[in-house]
Each structure stands twice: as structure tokens, then as C-alpha cells.
Amino acid sequence: MPSPTAPVLAAGRLIGARAVVTGAARGIGAAIAGRLHAEGAAIAVPDRLEDQGRASGEALDGVFIAVAAWTARSPLGRLADPQDVAGVACFLASADGAYLTGQAINVTGGMITH
Ligand SMILES: NC(=O)c1ccc[n+]([C@@H]2O[C@H](COP(=O)([O-])OP(=O)(O)OC[C@H]3O[C@@H](n4cnc5c(N)ncnc54)[C@H](O)[C@@H]3O)[C@@H](O)[C@H]2O)c1
């Protein structure tokens, strides 16, 4: 009898789903991407490591997204940190943002503007 904590591979469970696994060039991200692929998901691999990211994407019949290329396109010259998004979320949740409603705010460092 399998252990109640043993991972169960549900082949085909994710057919038709798409998974974007940041940092899947190697390590834990690669393992997660491999598992999602084994369950049927189509995989995209955004990573800073060009060669390993491309190899990982190809091994999973997926696509590689070169983070460095996106960084070069950013008007601020860098991609977002979690703190960039968290700051806006905190503003929206605070009294200072209490009268703001029905808006879409793009936290993109200028990559998307309106
Ligand atoms: N390996 C462990 O035992 C372990 C244990 C606890 C926590 N962690 C944490 O889990 C995370 C992953 O661990 P790992 O061992 O797989 O690390 P790793 O260094 O082997 O892999 C991280 C991957 O993320 C990519 N990456 C880093 N910054 C990126 C960015 N901004 N955009 C896109 N890709 C980016 C790297 O290029 C690399 O391919 C780390 O934060 C690590 O500290 C790891």
C-alpha cells in the first residue's frame, strides 16, 4: 500500500493547462516543471540562465522565455521585484487608496502605459 504522503502522478490531469514556472532552468523549478509536464501541462520556462533554460524548455517540449531580453526592454532597466507589487497592493488596501475603485493599475515599470 502506498504511503499516504507519497506523491501520486495523475497522468493527463493537466492536459490543456499551461504552466509558467519561473526559475525552471534547474533545481526545484525544473523539478516542478517536470512534474507538471508529466501530468500533461504545456510548460513555459522564464529564467535568467540562457543555455540551461533553453535546454530545460526543450526537454519539456515547452518554450524558454529569456528574462535578460525582457529586462533589456524595460524602461526602468530592471524587472519587478515582489516589493514593487506589494507596495501598490498595500496602497490599495490602505486608507490612502480608500476612494480608488474600478481601476486597473499596471505595475510594469513603464512597459505598459496608458
Ligand atoms: N534546494 C533546497 O534544498 C532549498 C531549500 C529551501 C529553500 N530553497 C529555495 O528555493 C529556491 C529555489 O532553490 P533551488 O535549489 O532550485 O535554486 P537554484 O539556484 O538551483 O535555481 C533557481 C533558478 O531560478 C532562476 N532565477 C533566479 N532569479 C530569477 C529571476 N528573477 N527570474 C527568472 N529566473 C530566476 C535561476 O537562474 C535558477 O535557474 C531558492 O530561493 C532557494 O533558496 C531551496
PDB file of C-alpha atoms and ligand atoms in Angstrom:
ATOM      1  CA  MET A   1       0.000   0.000   0.000  1.00  0.00           C
ATOM      2  CA  PRO A   2       1.448   3.415  -0.914  1.00  0.00           C
ATOM      3  CA  SER A   3       2.288   5.833   1.849  1.00  0.00           C
ATOM      4  CA  PRO A   4      -0.456   8.440   2.399  1.00  0.00           C
ATOM      5  CA  THR A   5       2.180  11.111   1.828  1.00  0.00           C
ATOM      6  CA  ALA A   6       3.627   9.583  -1.370  1.00  0.00           C
ATOM      7  CA  PRO A   7       3.160  11.830  -4.431  1.00  0.00           C
ATOM      8  CA  VAL A   8       0.613  10.438  -6.869  1.00  0.00           C
ATOM      9  CA  LEU A   9       1.270  11.090 -10.537  1.00  0.00           C
ATOM     10  CA  ALA A  10      -2.042  11.856 -12.208  1.00  0.00           C
ATOM     11  CA  ALA A  11      -1.032  11.476 -15.862  1.00  0.00           C
ATOM     12  CA  GLY A  12      -3.234  13.584 -18.095  1.00  0.00           C
ATOM     13  CA  ARG A  13      -4.775  15.568 -15.255  1.00  0.00           C
ATOM     14  CA  LEU A  14      -3.342  18.831 -16.641  1.00  0.00           C
ATOM     15  CA  ILE A  15      -3.840  18.259 -20.369  1.00  0.00           C
ATOM     16  CA  GLY A  16      -4.948  21.569 -21.850  1.00  0.00           C
ATOM     17  CA  ALA A  17      -3.412  23.560 -18.969  1.00  0.00           C
ATOM     18  CA  ARG A  18      -0.430  25.888 -19.295  1.00  0.00           C
ATOM     19  CA  ALA A  19       2.161  26.362 -16.588  1.00  0.00           C
ATOM     20  CA  VAL A  20       4.706  29.187 -16.388  1.00  0.00           C
ATOM     21  CA  VAL A  21       7.409  28.010 -13.976  1.00  0.00           C
ATOM     22  CA  THR A  22       9.835  30.819 -13.211  1.00  0.00           C
ATOM     23  CA  GLY A  23      13.351  29.561 -12.471  1.00  0.00           C
ATOM     24  CA  ALA A  24      12.806  26.154 -14.085  1.00  0.00           C
ATOM     25  CA  ALA A  25      16.231  26.084 -15.742  1.00  0.00           C
ATOM     26  CA  ARG A  26      17.426  23.959 -12.841  1.00  0.00           C
ATOM     27  CA  GLY A  27      16.760  22.934  -9.253  1.00  0.00           C
ATOM     28  CA  ILE A  28      13.355  22.952  -7.630  1.00  0.00           C
ATOM     29  CA  GLY A  29      11.777  24.895 -10.511  1.00  0.00           C
ATOM     30  CA  ALA A  30      12.959  22.300 -13.029  1.00  0.00           C
ATOM     31  CA  ALA A  31      11.543  19.509 -10.861  1.00  0.00           C
ATOM     32  CA  ILE A  32       8.195  21.277 -10.560  1.00  0.00           C
ATOM     33  CA  ALA A  33       8.085  21.927 -14.301  1.00  0.00           C
ATOM     34  CA  GLY A  34       8.929  18.265 -14.986  1.00  0.00           C
ATOM     35  CA  ARG A  35       6.117  17.111 -12.735  1.00  0.00           C
ATOM     36  CA  LEU A  36       3.573  19.474 -14.297  1.00  0.00           C
ATOM     37  CA  HIS A  37       4.686  18.352 -17.765  1.00  0.00           C
ATOM     38  CA  ALA A  38       4.345  14.695 -16.748  1.00  0.00           C
ATOM     39  CA  GLU A  39       0.780  15.458 -15.744  1.00  0.00           C
ATOM     40  CA  GLY A  40       0.081  16.961 -19.163  1.00  0.00           C
ATOM     41  CA  ALA A  41       0.629  20.715 -18.851  1.00  0.00           C
ATOM     42  CA  ALA A  42       2.302  22.784 -21.554  1.00  0.00           C
ATOM     43  CA  ILE A  43       5.344  24.438 -19.965  1.00  0.00           C
ATOM     44  CA  ALA A  44       6.982  27.856 -20.304  1.00  0.00           C
ATOM     45  CA  VAL A  45      10.345  28.434 -18.608  1.00  0.00           C
ATOM     46  CA  PRO A  46      11.284  32.052 -17.838  1.00  0.00           C
ATOM     47  CA  ASP A  47      14.814  32.089 -16.423  1.00  0.00           C
ATOM     48  CA  ARG A  48      17.964  34.182 -16.251  1.00  0.00           C
ATOM     49  CA  LEU A  49      20.127  31.229 -17.347  1.00  0.00           C
ATOM     50  CA  GLU A  50      20.026  31.193 -21.150  1.00  0.00           C
ATOM     51  CA  ASP A  51      21.582  27.811 -22.008  1.00  0.00           C
ATOM     52  CA  GLN A  52      20.089  25.817 -19.147  1.00  0.00           C
ATOM     53  CA  GLY A  53      16.717  27.499 -19.533  1.00  0.00           C
ATOM     54  CA  ARG A  54      16.584  26.738 -23.242  1.00  0.00           C
ATOM     55  CA  ALA A  55      17.616  23.113 -22.610  1.00  0.00           C
ATOM     56  CA  SER A  56      15.028  22.731 -19.861  1.00  0.00           C
ATOM     57  CA  GLY A  57      12.287  24.172 -22.057  1.00  0.00           C
ATOM     58  CA  GLU A  58      13.208  21.879 -24.950  1.00  0.00           C
ATOM     59  CA  ALA A  59      13.384  18.806 -22.698  1.00  0.00           C
ATOM     60  CA  LEU A  60       9.812  19.517 -21.625  1.00  0.00           C
ATOM     61  CA  ASP A  61       8.536  20.224 -25.164  1.00  0.00           C
ATOM     62  CA  GLY A  62       7.947  23.745 -23.900  1.00  0.00           C
ATOM     63  CA  VAL A  63       9.200  27.236 -24.534  1.00  0.00           C
ATOM     64  CA  PHE A  64      12.015  29.217 -22.953  1.00  0.00           C
ATOM     65  CA  ILE A  65      11.495  32.889 -22.103  1.00  0.00           C
ATOM     66  CA  ALA A  66      14.775  34.787 -21.822  1.00  0.00           C
ATOM     67  CA  VAL A  67      14.496  37.030 -18.752  1.00  0.00           C
ATOM     68  CA  ALA A  68      17.524  39.065 -19.876  1.00  0.00           C
ATOM     69  CA  ALA A  69      15.737  40.046 -23.085  1.00  0.00           C
ATOM     70  CA  TRP A  70      12.718  41.255 -21.101  1.00  0.00           C
ATOM     71  CA  THR A  71      14.978  43.215 -18.762  1.00  0.00           C
ATOM     72  CA  ALA A  72      16.549  44.991 -21.724  1.00  0.00           C
ATOM     73  CA  ARG A  73      13.078  46.086 -22.858  1.00  0.00           C
ATOM     74  CA  SER A  74      12.135  47.588 -19.505  1.00  0.00           C
ATOM     75  CA  PRO A  75      12.156  51.420 -19.416  1.00  0.00           C
ATOM     76  CA  LEU A  76      13.417  51.205 -15.833  1.00  0.00           C
ATOM     77  CA  GLY A  77      16.141  48.750 -16.831  1.00  0.00           C
ATOM     78  CA  ARG A  78      15.018  46.016 -14.494  1.00  0.00           C
ATOM     79  CA  LEU A  79      12.158  43.608 -13.942  1.00  0.00           C
ATOM     80  CA  ALA A  80       9.817  43.976 -10.990  1.00  0.00           C
ATOM     81  CA  ASP A  81      10.687  42.804  -7.534  1.00  0.00           C
ATOM     82  CA  PRO A  82       7.932  41.428  -5.293  1.00  0.00           C
ATOM     83  CA  GLN A  83       8.213  44.648  -3.262  1.00  0.00           C
ATOM     84  CA  ASP A  84       7.212  46.683  -6.317  1.00  0.00           C
ATOM     85  CA  VAL A  85       3.859  44.924  -6.486  1.00  0.00           C
ATOM     86  CA  ALA A  86       3.469  44.685  -2.719  1.00  0.00           C
ATOM     87  CA  GLY A  87       3.799  48.460  -2.360  1.00  0.00           C
ATOM     88  CA  VAL A  88       0.912  49.091  -4.741  1.00  0.00           C
ATOM     89  CA  ALA A  89      -1.185  46.397  -3.071  1.00  0.00           C
ATOM     90  CA  CYS A  90      -0.568  48.000   0.328  1.00  0.00           C
ATOM     91  CA  PHE A  91      -1.564  51.400  -1.029  1.00  0.00           C
ATOM     92  CA  LEU A  92      -4.824  49.965  -2.396  1.00  0.00           C
ATOM     93  CA  ALA A  93      -5.553  48.282   0.921  1.00  0.00           C
ATOM     94  CA  SER A  94      -4.740  51.416   2.934  1.00  0.00           C
ATOM     95  CA  ALA A  95      -6.841  54.444   3.864  1.00  0.00           C
ATOM     96  CA  ASP A  96      -4.912  56.441   1.227  1.00  0.00           C
ATOM     97  CA  GLY A  97      -6.426  54.264  -1.506  1.00  0.00           C
ATOM     98  CA  ALA A  98      -9.899  54.075   0.008  1.00  0.00           C
ATOM     99  CA  TYR A  99     -11.619  56.187  -2.662  1.00  0.00           C
ATOM    100  CA  LEU A 100      -9.921  54.473  -5.614  1.00  0.00           C
ATOM    101  CA  THR A 101     -12.194  51.938  -7.225  1.00  0.00           C
ATOM    102  CA  GLY A 102     -12.807  50.329 -10.585  1.00  0.00           C
ATOM    103  CA  GLN A 103      -9.283  50.993 -11.856  1.00  0.00           C
ATOM    104  CA  ALA A 104      -6.636  48.812 -13.443  1.00  0.00           C
ATOM    105  CA  ILE A 105      -3.136  49.747 -12.286  1.00  0.00           C
ATOM    106  CA  ASN A 106      -0.240  48.395 -14.321  1.00  0.00           C
ATOM    107  CA  VAL A 107       2.809  47.784 -12.150  1.00  0.00           C
ATOM    108  CA  THR A 108       5.128  47.286 -15.097  1.00  0.00           C
ATOM    109  CA  GLY A 109       7.984  49.761 -14.700  1.00  0.00           C
ATOM    110  CA  GLY A 110       6.699  51.563 -17.783  1.00  0.00           C
ATOM    111  CA  MET A 111       6.462  48.501 -20.079  1.00  0.00           C
ATOM    112  CA  ILE A 112       2.695  49.099 -20.299  1.00  0.00           C
ATOM    113  CA  THR A 113       1.378  52.647 -20.043  1.00  0.00           C
ATOM    114  CA  HIS A 114      -1.995  54.306 -20.585  1.00  0.00           C
TER     115      HIS A 114
HETATM  116  N1  LIG B   1      17.430  23.440  -2.746  1.00  0.00           N
HETATM  117  C1  LIG B   1      16.979  23.449  -1.494  1.00  0.00           C
HETATM  118  O1  LIG B   1      17.180  22.491  -0.709  1.00  0.00           O
HETATM  119  C2  LIG B   1      16.177  24.601  -0.969  1.00  0.00           C
HETATM  120  C3  LIG B   1      15.633  24.513   0.307  1.00  0.00           C
HETATM  121  C4  LIG B   1      14.851  25.559   0.796  1.00  0.00           C
HETATM  122  C5  LIG B   1      14.628  26.682   0.008  1.00  0.00           C
HETATM  123  N2  LIG B   1      15.197  26.756  -1.223  1.00  0.00           N
HETATM  124  C6  LIG B   1      14.924  27.947  -2.009  1.00  0.00           C
HETATM  125  O2  LIG B   1      14.130  27.601  -3.142  1.00  0.00           O
HETATM  126  C7  LIG B   1      14.530  28.406  -4.258  1.00  0.00           C
HETATM  127  C8  LIG B   1      14.963  27.522  -5.418  1.00  0.00           C
HETATM  128  O3  LIG B   1      16.007  26.671  -4.959  1.00  0.00           O
HETATM  129  P1  LIG B   1      16.912  25.872  -5.990  1.00  0.00           P
HETATM  130  O4  LIG B   1      17.784  24.972  -5.214  1.00  0.00           O
HETATM  131  O5  LIG B   1      16.031  25.258  -7.037  1.00  0.00           O
HETATM  132  O6  LIG B   1      17.772  27.080  -6.618  1.00  0.00           O
HETATM  133  P2  LIG B   1      18.611  27.107  -7.984  1.00  0.00           P
HETATM  134  O7  LIG B   1      19.574  28.220  -7.822  1.00  0.00           O
HETATM  135  O8  LIG B   1      19.118  25.763  -8.367  1.00  0.00           O
HETATM  136  O9  LIG B   1      17.510  27.508  -9.077  1.00  0.00           O
HETATM  137  C9  LIG B   1      16.948  28.773  -9.090  1.00  0.00           C
HETATM  138  C10 LIG B   1      16.596  29.093 -10.556  1.00  0.00           C
HETATM  139  O10 LIG B   1      15.886  30.333 -10.560  1.00  0.00           O
HETATM  140  C11 LIG B   1      16.436  31.153 -11.575  1.00  0.00           C
HETATM  141  N3  LIG B   1      16.167  32.556 -11.247  1.00  0.00           N
HETATM  142  C12 LIG B   1      16.653  33.271 -10.215  1.00  0.00           C
HETATM  143  N4  LIG B   1      16.171  34.533 -10.253  1.00  0.00           N
HETATM  144  C13 LIG B   1      15.340  34.600 -11.328  1.00  0.00           C
HETATM  145  C14 LIG B   1      14.537  35.622 -11.886  1.00  0.00           C
HETATM  146  N5  LIG B   1      14.471  36.851 -11.342  1.00  0.00           N
HETATM  147  N6  LIG B   1      13.794  35.334 -12.977  1.00  0.00           N
HETATM  148  C15 LIG B   1      13.828  34.099 -13.526  1.00  0.00           C
HETATM  149  N7  LIG B   1      14.583  33.076 -13.050  1.00  0.00           N
HETATM  150  C16 LIG B   1      15.329  33.334 -11.956  1.00  0.00           C
HETATM  151  C17 LIG B   1      17.906  30.801 -11.596  1.00  0.00           C
HETATM  152  O11 LIG B   1      18.516  31.204 -12.813  1.00  0.00           O
HETATM  153  C18 LIG B   1      17.846  29.272 -11.426  1.00  0.00           C
HETATM  154  O12 LIG B   1      17.639  28.613 -12.646  1.00  0.00           O
HETATM  155  C19 LIG B   1      15.645  29.317  -3.762  1.00  0.00           C
HETATM  156  O13 LIG B   1      15.069  30.548  -3.366  1.00  0.00           O
HETATM  157  C20 LIG B   1      16.186  28.585  -2.563  1.00  0.00           C
HETATM  158  O14 LIG B   1      16.784  29.471  -1.651  1.00  0.00           O
HETATM  159  C21 LIG B   1      15.938  25.741  -1.731  1.00  0.00           C
END
